[in-house]
Short mmCIF file of C-alpha atoms and ligand atoms in Angstrom, two decimals:
data_model
loop_
_atom_site.label_atom_id
_atom_site.label_comp_id
_atom_site.label_asym_id
_atom_site.label_seq_id
_atom_site.Cartn_x
_atom_site.Cartn_y
_atom_site.Cartn_z
CA VAL S 1 -23.93 0.81 15.03
CA GLU S 2 -20.41 -0.44 14.62
CA PRO S 3 -17.81 -0.17 17.41
CA VAL S 4 -14.78 1.43 15.86
CA ASN S 5 -12.15 1.87 18.49
CA GLU S 6 -11.52 -1.42 20.20
CA GLY S 7 -7.98 -1.07 21.51
CA ALA S 8 -8.09 2.69 21.04
CA GLU S 9 -5.29 3.23 23.56
CA ARG S 10 -2.97 1.38 21.25
CA LEU S 11 -4.37 2.53 17.90
CA GLY S 12 -3.56 6.05 16.85
CA GLY S 13 -3.21 7.61 20.30
CA ASP S 14 0.19 9.01 19.34
CA LEU S 15 -1.34 10.90 16.43
CA ALA S 16 -3.36 13.40 18.50
CA TRP S 17 -0.73 16.14 18.17
CA LEU S 18 -0.96 16.14 14.36
CA ALA S 19 -4.22 18.11 14.54
CA GLN S 20 -2.32 20.95 16.24
CA ALA S 21 0.93 20.80 14.27
CA GLU S 22 2.56 24.19 14.04
CA GLY S 23 2.32 25.55 10.51
CA SER S 24 -0.82 23.54 9.64
CA ARG S 25 -3.40 26.11 10.82
CA GLU S 26 -3.53 27.70 7.40
CA LEU S 27 -4.41 24.41 5.73
CA ALA S 28 -8.08 23.80 4.99
CA THR S 29 -9.45 20.57 6.44
CA PRO S 30 -9.75 17.72 5.75
CA PHE S 31 -6.13 16.89 4.94
CA LEU S 32 -3.86 13.95 5.59
CA ALA S 33 -1.01 14.35 8.04
CA ALA S 34 1.75 11.91 8.92
CA ASP S 35 4.09 11.72 11.89
CA LEU S 36 7.41 11.34 10.07
CA GLY S 37 9.11 10.00 13.19
CA LEU S 38 6.58 7.16 13.36
CA VAL S 39 6.89 6.55 9.60
CA GLU S 40 10.66 6.16 10.08
CA ARG S 41 10.06 3.89 13.06
CA ASN S 42 7.90 1.59 10.88
CA ILE S 43 10.49 1.62 8.08
CA ASP S 44 13.26 0.75 10.58
CA GLU S 45 11.14 -1.94 12.21
CA MET S 46 10.53 -3.67 8.87
CA ALA S 47 14.18 -3.21 7.85
CA ARG S 48 15.22 -5.05 11.03
CA GLY S 49 13.40 -8.12 9.71
CA PHE S 50 15.66 -8.11 6.64
CA ALA S 51 18.95 -7.19 8.31
CA THR S 52 20.17 -10.79 8.23
CA GLY S 53 19.57 -13.58 5.73
CA THR S 54 19.01 -13.35 2.00
CA ARG S 55 15.36 -12.27 1.84
CA ARG S 56 14.80 -8.78 0.51
CA LEU S 57 12.14 -6.12 1.01
CA ARG S 58 10.46 -4.64 -2.06
CA PRO S 59 7.80 -2.43 -0.44
CA HIS S 60 4.48 -1.95 -2.20
CA MET S 61 3.92 1.61 -3.44
CA LYS S 62 0.19 1.03 -3.75
CA ALA S 63 0.07 1.82 -0.04
CA HIS S 64 1.16 5.44 -0.53
CA LYS S 65 1.63 6.20 -4.26
CA CYS S 66 4.32 8.63 -3.15
CA SER S 67 7.87 8.58 -4.46
CA ALA S 68 9.13 10.59 -1.46
CA VAL S 69 8.02 7.80 0.88
CA ALA S 70 9.43 5.17 -1.51
CA LEU S 71 12.80 6.96 -1.35
CA MET S 72 12.69 6.80 2.47
CA GLN S 73 12.08 3.03 2.17
CA MET S 74 14.97 2.69 -0.31
CA ALA S 75 17.23 4.57 2.12
CA GLY S 76 16.08 2.04 4.74
CA GLY S 77 17.48 -0.82 2.69
CA ALA S 78 14.66 -1.81 0.30
CA CYS S 79 15.91 -3.50 -2.90
CA GLY S 80 13.39 -1.70 -5.10
CA VAL S 81 9.65 -1.06 -5.12
CA THR S 82 6.52 -2.98 -6.01
CA CYS S 83 3.74 -1.09 -7.81
CA ALA S 84 0.11 -1.84 -8.52
CA THR S 85 -0.24 0.61 -11.41
CA THR S 86 1.96 1.93 -14.17
CA ASP S 87 1.44 5.45 -12.79
CA GLU S 88 3.09 4.43 -9.53
CA ALA S 89 5.90 2.86 -11.55
CA VAL S 90 6.44 6.01 -13.62
CA ALA S 91 6.54 8.10 -10.43
CA ALA S 92 9.16 5.71 -9.01
CA LEU S 93 11.27 5.83 -12.18
CA ASP S 94 10.97 9.63 -12.31
CA ALA S 95 12.27 9.75 -8.72
CA GLY S 96 15.33 7.75 -9.75
CA ILE S 97 14.34 4.42 -8.20
CA GLY S 98 16.19 1.94 -10.37
CA ASP S 99 14.37 -1.34 -9.66
CA VAL S 100 10.62 -1.37 -10.17
CA LEU S 101 8.15 -4.25 -10.30
CA VAL S 102 4.56 -3.79 -11.45
CA ALA S 103 2.96 -6.73 -9.63
CA ASN S 104 -0.16 -6.69 -11.77
CA VAL S 105 -0.90 -7.81 -15.31
CA VAL S 106 -0.85 -4.77 -17.63
CA ALA S 107 -2.96 -5.36 -20.73
CA ASP S 108 -3.72 -1.76 -21.65
CA PRO S 109 -1.52 -0.77 -24.62
CA VAL S 110 -1.61 2.90 -23.63
CA ARG S 111 -0.24 2.06 -20.18
CA LEU S 112 2.37 -0.30 -21.63
CA ARG S 113 3.55 2.35 -24.09
CA ASP S 114 3.76 5.08 -21.41
CA LEU S 115 5.65 2.83 -19.00
CA LEU S 116 8.12 1.42 -21.50
CA GLY S 117 8.69 4.82 -23.07
CA ARG S 118 9.63 6.08 -19.62
CA MET S 119 11.87 3.06 -19.08
CA ALA S 120 13.66 3.68 -22.37
CA SER S 121 14.73 7.09 -21.06
CA ALA S 122 15.79 5.69 -17.64
CA ALA S 123 18.59 3.70 -19.24
CA SER S 124 19.83 1.78 -16.20
CA ALA S 125 16.38 1.06 -14.73
CA ARG S 126 15.40 -2.52 -14.04
CA LEU S 127 11.68 -2.87 -14.69
CA ALA S 128 9.43 -5.91 -14.55
CA LEU S 129 5.74 -6.75 -14.69
CA VAL S 130 3.72 -9.92 -14.25
CA VAL S 131 1.88 -12.02 -16.82
CA ASP S 132 -0.60 -14.84 -16.45
CA SER S 133 -1.51 -15.65 -20.06
CA PRO S 134 0.07 -15.91 -23.52
CA GLY S 135 -2.01 -12.87 -24.54
CA ALA S 136 -0.60 -10.66 -21.78
CA LEU S 137 2.89 -11.99 -22.54
CA ALA S 138 2.54 -11.10 -26.22
CA MET S 139 1.40 -7.57 -25.36
CA ALA S 140 4.29 -7.02 -22.94
CA ALA S 141 6.85 -8.47 -25.37
CA GLY S 142 5.49 -6.39 -28.27
CA ALA S 143 5.58 -3.17 -26.25
CA ALA S 144 9.12 -3.88 -25.00
CA ALA S 145 10.35 -4.64 -28.52
CA ARG S 146 8.82 -1.42 -29.87
CA ALA S 147 10.45 0.59 -27.07
CA GLY S 148 13.76 -1.18 -27.62
CA VAL S 149 14.11 -2.32 -24.01
CA LYS S 150 14.51 -5.62 -22.20
CA LEU S 151 11.58 -6.02 -19.82
CA GLY S 152 11.50 -8.36 -16.83
CA ALA S 153 8.49 -10.64 -16.52
CA LEU S 154 7.26 -12.84 -13.67
CA VAL S 155 4.69 -15.59 -13.91
CA GLU S 156 1.78 -14.83 -11.61
CA ILE S 157 0.21 -17.85 -9.96
CA ASP S 158 -3.12 -17.64 -8.13
CA ILE S 159 -2.63 -19.04 -4.62
CA GLY S 160 -6.19 -18.46 -3.47
CA VAL S 161 -7.12 -14.82 -3.98
CA GLY S 162 -9.13 -15.78 -7.05
CA ARG S 163 -8.26 -12.88 -9.31
CA SER S 164 -5.40 -13.03 -11.86
CA GLY S 165 -2.72 -15.73 -12.01
CA VAL S 166 -2.21 -19.09 -13.69
CA GLY S 167 -4.23 -21.89 -12.16
CA ASP S 168 -1.51 -24.53 -11.70
CA VAL S 169 2.17 -25.35 -11.91
CA GLU S 170 1.99 -26.83 -15.44
CA GLU S 171 0.39 -23.68 -16.85
CA GLY S 172 3.02 -21.62 -15.02
CA LEU S 173 5.88 -23.66 -16.44
CA ALA S 174 4.58 -23.26 -20.00
CA LEU S 175 4.28 -19.51 -19.56
CA ALA S 176 7.75 -19.27 -17.99
CA ALA S 177 9.22 -21.18 -20.93
CA ALA S 178 7.55 -18.73 -23.32
CA ILE S 179 8.99 -15.76 -21.37
CA ALA S 180 12.45 -17.34 -21.42
CA ALA S 181 12.16 -17.84 -25.19
CA SER S 182 11.13 -14.23 -25.83
CA GLU S 183 13.79 -11.84 -27.15
CA ALA S 184 12.24 -8.81 -25.45
CA LEU S 185 11.52 -10.37 -22.05
CA GLU S 186 13.64 -11.73 -19.22
CA LEU S 187 12.19 -14.24 -16.73
CA ARG S 188 12.44 -12.86 -13.18
CA GLY S 189 10.53 -15.52 -11.23
CA VAL S 190 7.13 -16.09 -9.67
CA GLN S 191 4.56 -13.60 -8.35
CA ALA S 192 2.19 -14.97 -5.69
CA TYR S 193 0.04 -12.90 -3.34
CA GLU S 194 -1.86 -14.30 -0.36
CA GLY S 195 -4.36 -11.44 -0.08
CA HIS S 196 -7.20 -13.74 1.01
CA LEU S 197 -5.27 -14.55 4.20
CA VAL S 198 -4.01 -11.18 5.45
CA LYS S 199 -7.14 -10.64 7.56
CA VAL S 200 -7.02 -14.02 9.35
CA ALA S 201 -7.06 -12.82 12.96
CA ASP S 202 -5.06 -15.56 14.68
CA PRO S 203 -1.35 -15.15 13.77
CA ASP S 204 -0.57 -18.89 14.02
CA GLU S 205 -3.49 -19.84 11.83
CA ARG S 206 -2.54 -17.05 9.38
CA ARG S 207 1.01 -18.41 9.12
CA ARG S 208 -0.16 -22.01 8.73
CA ARG S 209 -2.62 -21.12 5.97
CA CYS S 210 0.03 -19.00 4.19
CA LEU S 211 2.49 -21.89 4.18
CA ALA S 212 -0.19 -24.15 2.65
CA ALA S 213 -1.28 -21.53 0.10
CA PHE S 214 2.27 -20.95 -1.14
CA ALA S 215 2.91 -24.66 -1.84
CA PRO S 216 2.09 -24.43 -5.59
CA ALA S 217 4.19 -21.25 -5.98
CA ILE S 218 7.12 -23.04 -4.31
CA ARG S 219 6.66 -26.09 -6.57
CA LEU S 220 6.65 -23.81 -9.61
CA ALA S 221 9.77 -21.99 -8.42
CA GLU S 222 11.58 -25.28 -7.77
CA ALA S 223 10.63 -26.62 -11.20
CA LEU S 224 11.95 -23.42 -12.81
CA ALA S 225 15.22 -23.64 -10.87
CA ALA S 226 15.60 -27.29 -11.89
CA ARG S 227 15.41 -26.13 -15.52
CA GLY S 228 18.05 -23.47 -14.92
CA LEU S 229 15.46 -20.66 -14.93
CA CYS S 230 14.89 -17.90 -12.37
CA GLY S 231 12.64 -19.14 -9.56
CA THR S 232 12.62 -16.12 -7.24
CA ILE S 233 9.27 -15.88 -5.43
CA THR S 234 7.84 -12.46 -4.66
CA GLY S 235 4.75 -11.87 -2.50
CA GLY S 236 3.85 -11.17 1.12
CA SER S 237 2.12 -8.37 3.02
CA THR S 238 2.28 -6.32 6.21
CA ALA S 239 0.58 -9.11 8.18
CA THR S 240 2.34 -12.06 6.50
CA TRP S 241 5.82 -10.80 5.57
CA ASP S 242 7.58 -13.34 7.78
CA ALA S 243 5.23 -16.28 7.24
CA VAL S 244 6.88 -18.09 4.33
CA PRO S 245 10.70 -18.33 4.20
CA GLU S 246 10.67 -19.20 0.47
CA VAL S 247 9.27 -15.76 -0.39
CA ALA S 248 12.56 -14.16 -1.36
CA GLU S 249 11.21 -10.68 -2.08
CA VAL S 250 8.54 -9.31 0.25
CA GLN S 251 5.96 -6.82 -1.02
CA ALA S 252 4.55 -5.44 2.25
CA GLY S 253 3.06 -1.98 1.82
CA THR S 254 0.69 -0.74 4.51
CA TYR S 255 3.25 -1.13 7.35
CA VAL S 256 4.64 2.31 6.57
CA PHE S 257 1.47 4.24 7.60
CA MET S 258 -0.81 1.52 9.04
CA ASP S 259 -4.55 2.02 9.60
CA ALA S 260 -7.45 0.94 11.81
CA THR S 261 -7.98 -2.32 9.91
CA TYR S 262 -4.38 -3.51 9.91
CA GLY S 263 -3.58 -2.31 13.43
CA MET S 264 -4.60 -5.50 15.22
CA ARG S 265 -2.99 -7.81 12.69
CA ALA S 266 0.46 -6.28 12.59
CA PRO S 267 0.94 -4.73 16.05
CA ARG S 268 4.71 -4.30 15.68
CA PHE S 269 3.96 -1.38 13.32
CA VAL S 270 2.29 1.80 14.59
CA PRO S 271 -0.34 4.04 13.00
CA ALA S 272 1.49 7.05 11.54
CA LEU S 273 -1.20 8.71 9.41
CA ALA S 274 -4.33 10.67 10.34
CA LEU S 275 -6.94 12.65 8.51
CA ILE S 276 -7.25 16.06 10.14
CA ALA S 277 -10.89 17.16 10.09
CA THR S 278 -12.93 19.96 11.65
CA VAL S 279 -15.83 19.35 14.02
CA VAL S 280 -18.90 21.01 12.47
CA SER S 281 -21.60 19.93 14.91
CA VAL S 282 -21.83 18.59 18.48
CA ARG S 283 -25.14 17.35 19.91
CA PRO S 284 -25.99 17.18 23.63
CA ASP S 285 -25.87 13.36 23.60
CA GLY S 286 -22.18 13.36 22.57
CA THR S 287 -22.78 12.98 18.85
CA VAL S 288 -19.97 14.67 16.94
CA VAL S 289 -20.03 15.46 13.22
CA CYS S 290 -16.80 16.11 11.30
CA ASN S 291 -16.31 17.59 7.83
CA ALA S 292 -14.76 14.40 6.44
CA GLY S 293 -16.78 11.70 4.75
CA SER S 294 -16.37 9.01 2.14
CA LYS S 295 -14.82 11.51 -0.30
CA SER S 296 -11.78 11.84 1.93
CA LEU S 297 -11.83 8.74 4.18
CA ALA S 298 -12.09 5.32 2.56
CA THR S 299 -14.45 2.90 4.25
CA ASP S 300 -13.94 -0.08 1.93
CA LEU S 301 -12.19 -2.25 4.56
CA GLY S 302 -13.53 -0.83 7.81
CA ALA S 303 -14.73 2.28 9.59
CA PRO S 304 -12.38 5.10 10.54
CA GLN S 305 -11.46 5.49 14.22
CA TRP S 306 -11.70 8.33 16.67
CA VAL S 307 -8.30 8.51 18.37
CA LEU S 308 -8.99 11.03 21.18
CA GLY S 309 -10.97 8.57 23.31
CA ALA S 310 -13.69 5.94 22.93
CA ALA S 311 -16.37 6.54 20.31
CA GLN S 312 -18.84 4.66 18.18
CA HIS S 313 -18.99 5.14 14.46
CA ARG S 314 -22.53 6.18 13.52
CA SER S 315 -22.28 6.90 9.80
CA THR S 316 -20.05 8.10 7.01
CA SER S 317 -21.65 10.02 4.16
CA GLU S 318 -19.96 11.96 1.39
CA GLU S 319 -18.78 14.92 3.46
CA HIS S 320 -19.71 13.91 7.02
CA LEU S 321 -18.38 11.52 9.62
CA VAL S 322 -20.77 11.01 12.53
CA LEU S 323 -19.46 9.56 15.80
CA ARG S 324 -20.84 9.22 19.30
CA ILE S 325 -18.26 9.94 21.98
CA GLU S 326 -18.37 7.32 24.75
CA ASP S 327 -15.31 8.25 26.76
CA GLY S 328 -12.80 11.08 26.69
CA PRO S 329 -13.13 14.78 25.91
CA ILE S 330 -16.07 16.03 23.84
CA PRO S 331 -14.67 18.36 21.20
CA ARG S 332 -16.18 21.75 20.39
CA VAL S 333 -17.44 23.07 17.08
CA GLY S 334 -14.45 24.36 15.15
CA ASP S 335 -11.92 22.01 16.79
CA ARG S 336 -9.43 20.26 14.54
CA VAL S 337 -9.39 16.55 15.27
CA PRO S 338 -7.36 13.56 14.03
CA ILE S 339 -9.17 10.55 12.54
CA LEU S 340 -7.44 7.22 11.94
CA PRO S 341 -8.38 5.98 8.44
CA GLY S 342 -10.03 2.55 8.21
CA HIS S 343 -7.93 1.83 5.11
CA ALA S 344 -4.85 3.97 4.51
CA CYS S 345 -4.19 2.94 0.89
CA THR S 346 -7.56 3.91 -0.55
CA THR S 347 -7.70 7.01 1.66
CA ILE S 348 -4.34 8.22 0.32
CA ALA S 349 -5.48 7.48 -3.24
CA MET S 350 -8.13 10.21 -2.79
CA ALA S 351 -5.60 12.79 -1.59
CA GLY S 352 -3.10 14.87 -3.49
CA ARG S 353 -0.61 15.19 -0.65
CA ILE S 354 0.29 14.19 2.88
CA VAL S 355 1.50 16.86 5.28
CA GLY S 356 4.62 15.43 6.89
CA CYS S 357 5.05 16.55 10.52
CA ARG S 358 7.78 16.23 13.14
CA ASP S 359 8.62 17.77 16.53
CA GLY S 360 5.31 19.60 16.82
CA GLY S 361 5.30 21.19 13.38
CA VAL S 362 5.05 20.71 9.62
CA GLU S 363 8.35 19.56 8.09
CA ARG S 364 7.56 18.83 4.45
CA VAL S 365 4.70 18.10 2.09
CA LEU S 366 4.71 14.64 0.48
CA ARG S 367 3.12 14.79 -2.97
CA ILE S 368 1.10 11.72 -4.00
CA ASP S 369 2.82 11.74 -7.39
CA GLY S 370 1.85 8.19 -8.34
CA ASN S 371 -1.85 8.95 -8.07
CA GLU S 372 -3.44 7.88 -11.33
CA THR S 373 -6.54 10.03 -10.97
CA VAL S 374 -4.39 13.14 -10.97
CA ARG S 375 -2.07 11.83 -13.68
CA ARG S 376 -4.89 10.75 -15.98
CA ALA S 377 -6.67 14.08 -15.63
CA SER S 378 -3.52 15.99 -16.57
CA ARG S 379 -3.00 13.67 -19.54
CA LEU S 380 -6.51 14.40 -20.80
CA GLY S 381 -5.72 18.09 -20.63
CA ARG S 382 -2.76 17.65 -22.96
CA PRO S 383 -3.20 17.82 -26.74
CA ALA S 384 -2.79 14.40 -28.41
C1 LIG L 401 0.34 -7.89 -5.21
C2 LIG L 401 0.32 -7.43 -3.80
N1 LIG L 401 1.38 -7.71 -3.02
C3 LIG L 401 1.41 -7.35 -1.73
C4 LIG L 401 0.36 -6.65 -1.16
C5 LIG L 401 0.45 -6.37 0.32
O1 LIG L 401 0.31 -5.09 0.71
P1 LIG L 401 -0.09 -4.69 2.20
O2 LIG L 401 1.13 -4.90 3.04
O3 LIG L 401 -0.44 -3.27 2.06
O4 LIG L 401 -1.23 -5.53 2.61
C6 LIG L 401 -0.76 -6.34 -1.93
C7 LIG L 401 -1.90 -5.61 -1.36
O5 LIG L 401 -2.89 -5.30 -1.96
C8 LIG L 401 -0.78 -6.74 -3.30
O6 LIG L 401 -1.84 -6.48 -4.09
#
């Protein structure tokens, strides 16, 4: 049995009202609801960190896959958006966001064609992706040439995550030179992500390890600048956005909604998103079963949290969340209750929309328009 609500007073307590938001009674549960006031508070809080100096915020759309939220971040001063998938990027371009970075290697020709075709019709859009090999570079350059557009490209360097990225500065320099020599590509700098460090609990240790991890990315950027090439470094996360001054463009994402896993590591941001579920069973020992399981609440990073008091997480199955209430009111069968997701990003990726609430009621529905599952399904339904 896993304790799930350490620090429950601080995590998600402000979200209780979302389960009773006026205008939401007609909505079948489970559904995601956000407190738009708290979303704006998080956006403002992050913007404050970029109000002075030359560093810029390029928030990661993978956190919400929602162009409406991305537009709120742009209005809050973001310089553009970061995307994990080409579907997020197309949603951003469709919404009129003019500066889009896909911070992953794209080596699927179908995705490259779709993205660059969309870019060709968004004439003023500035679009970039990352490469970590001559093969990926050739695919990106070929797709850009066929679409007749100039595509930005960053060299990704692996600083410890152990997934994509060149292995050292020399390899990065060679790839950067090849980008600079390509007619269809424009070198936009260095992509480096410290994902293996975002969960380090102690903030000082997290910062120290980030500074050490970024050393090769900084060496690569300096070597590029010395050759007259673009050495802008982009990286960073909700828990590490202020750790490394040389990161010129910060890609934090989760800060906008937060979740149970990130809560402790980035306490200046507040949880703003809850899954609203219905209680379907209550046992005499305080065991409560809700109609929301792993098909609506992601558990890949950590268990969801009960926000109405203290509870222990018993199990999550496909359509059931089982908790044991330890302190606070015991709900009744039929009650609508808010659950704080363990991982907001993967939870949102399973949803089609977020119900945006303010001042006690529903204000607007935020469509998850960058959700690839939905996009791919609609593409399959279209004749070739
Ligand atoms: C490339 C990249 N940059 C930045 C982030 C940071 O995002 P978050 O603030 O949600 O941790 C991620 C998270 O997965 C990422 O993959």
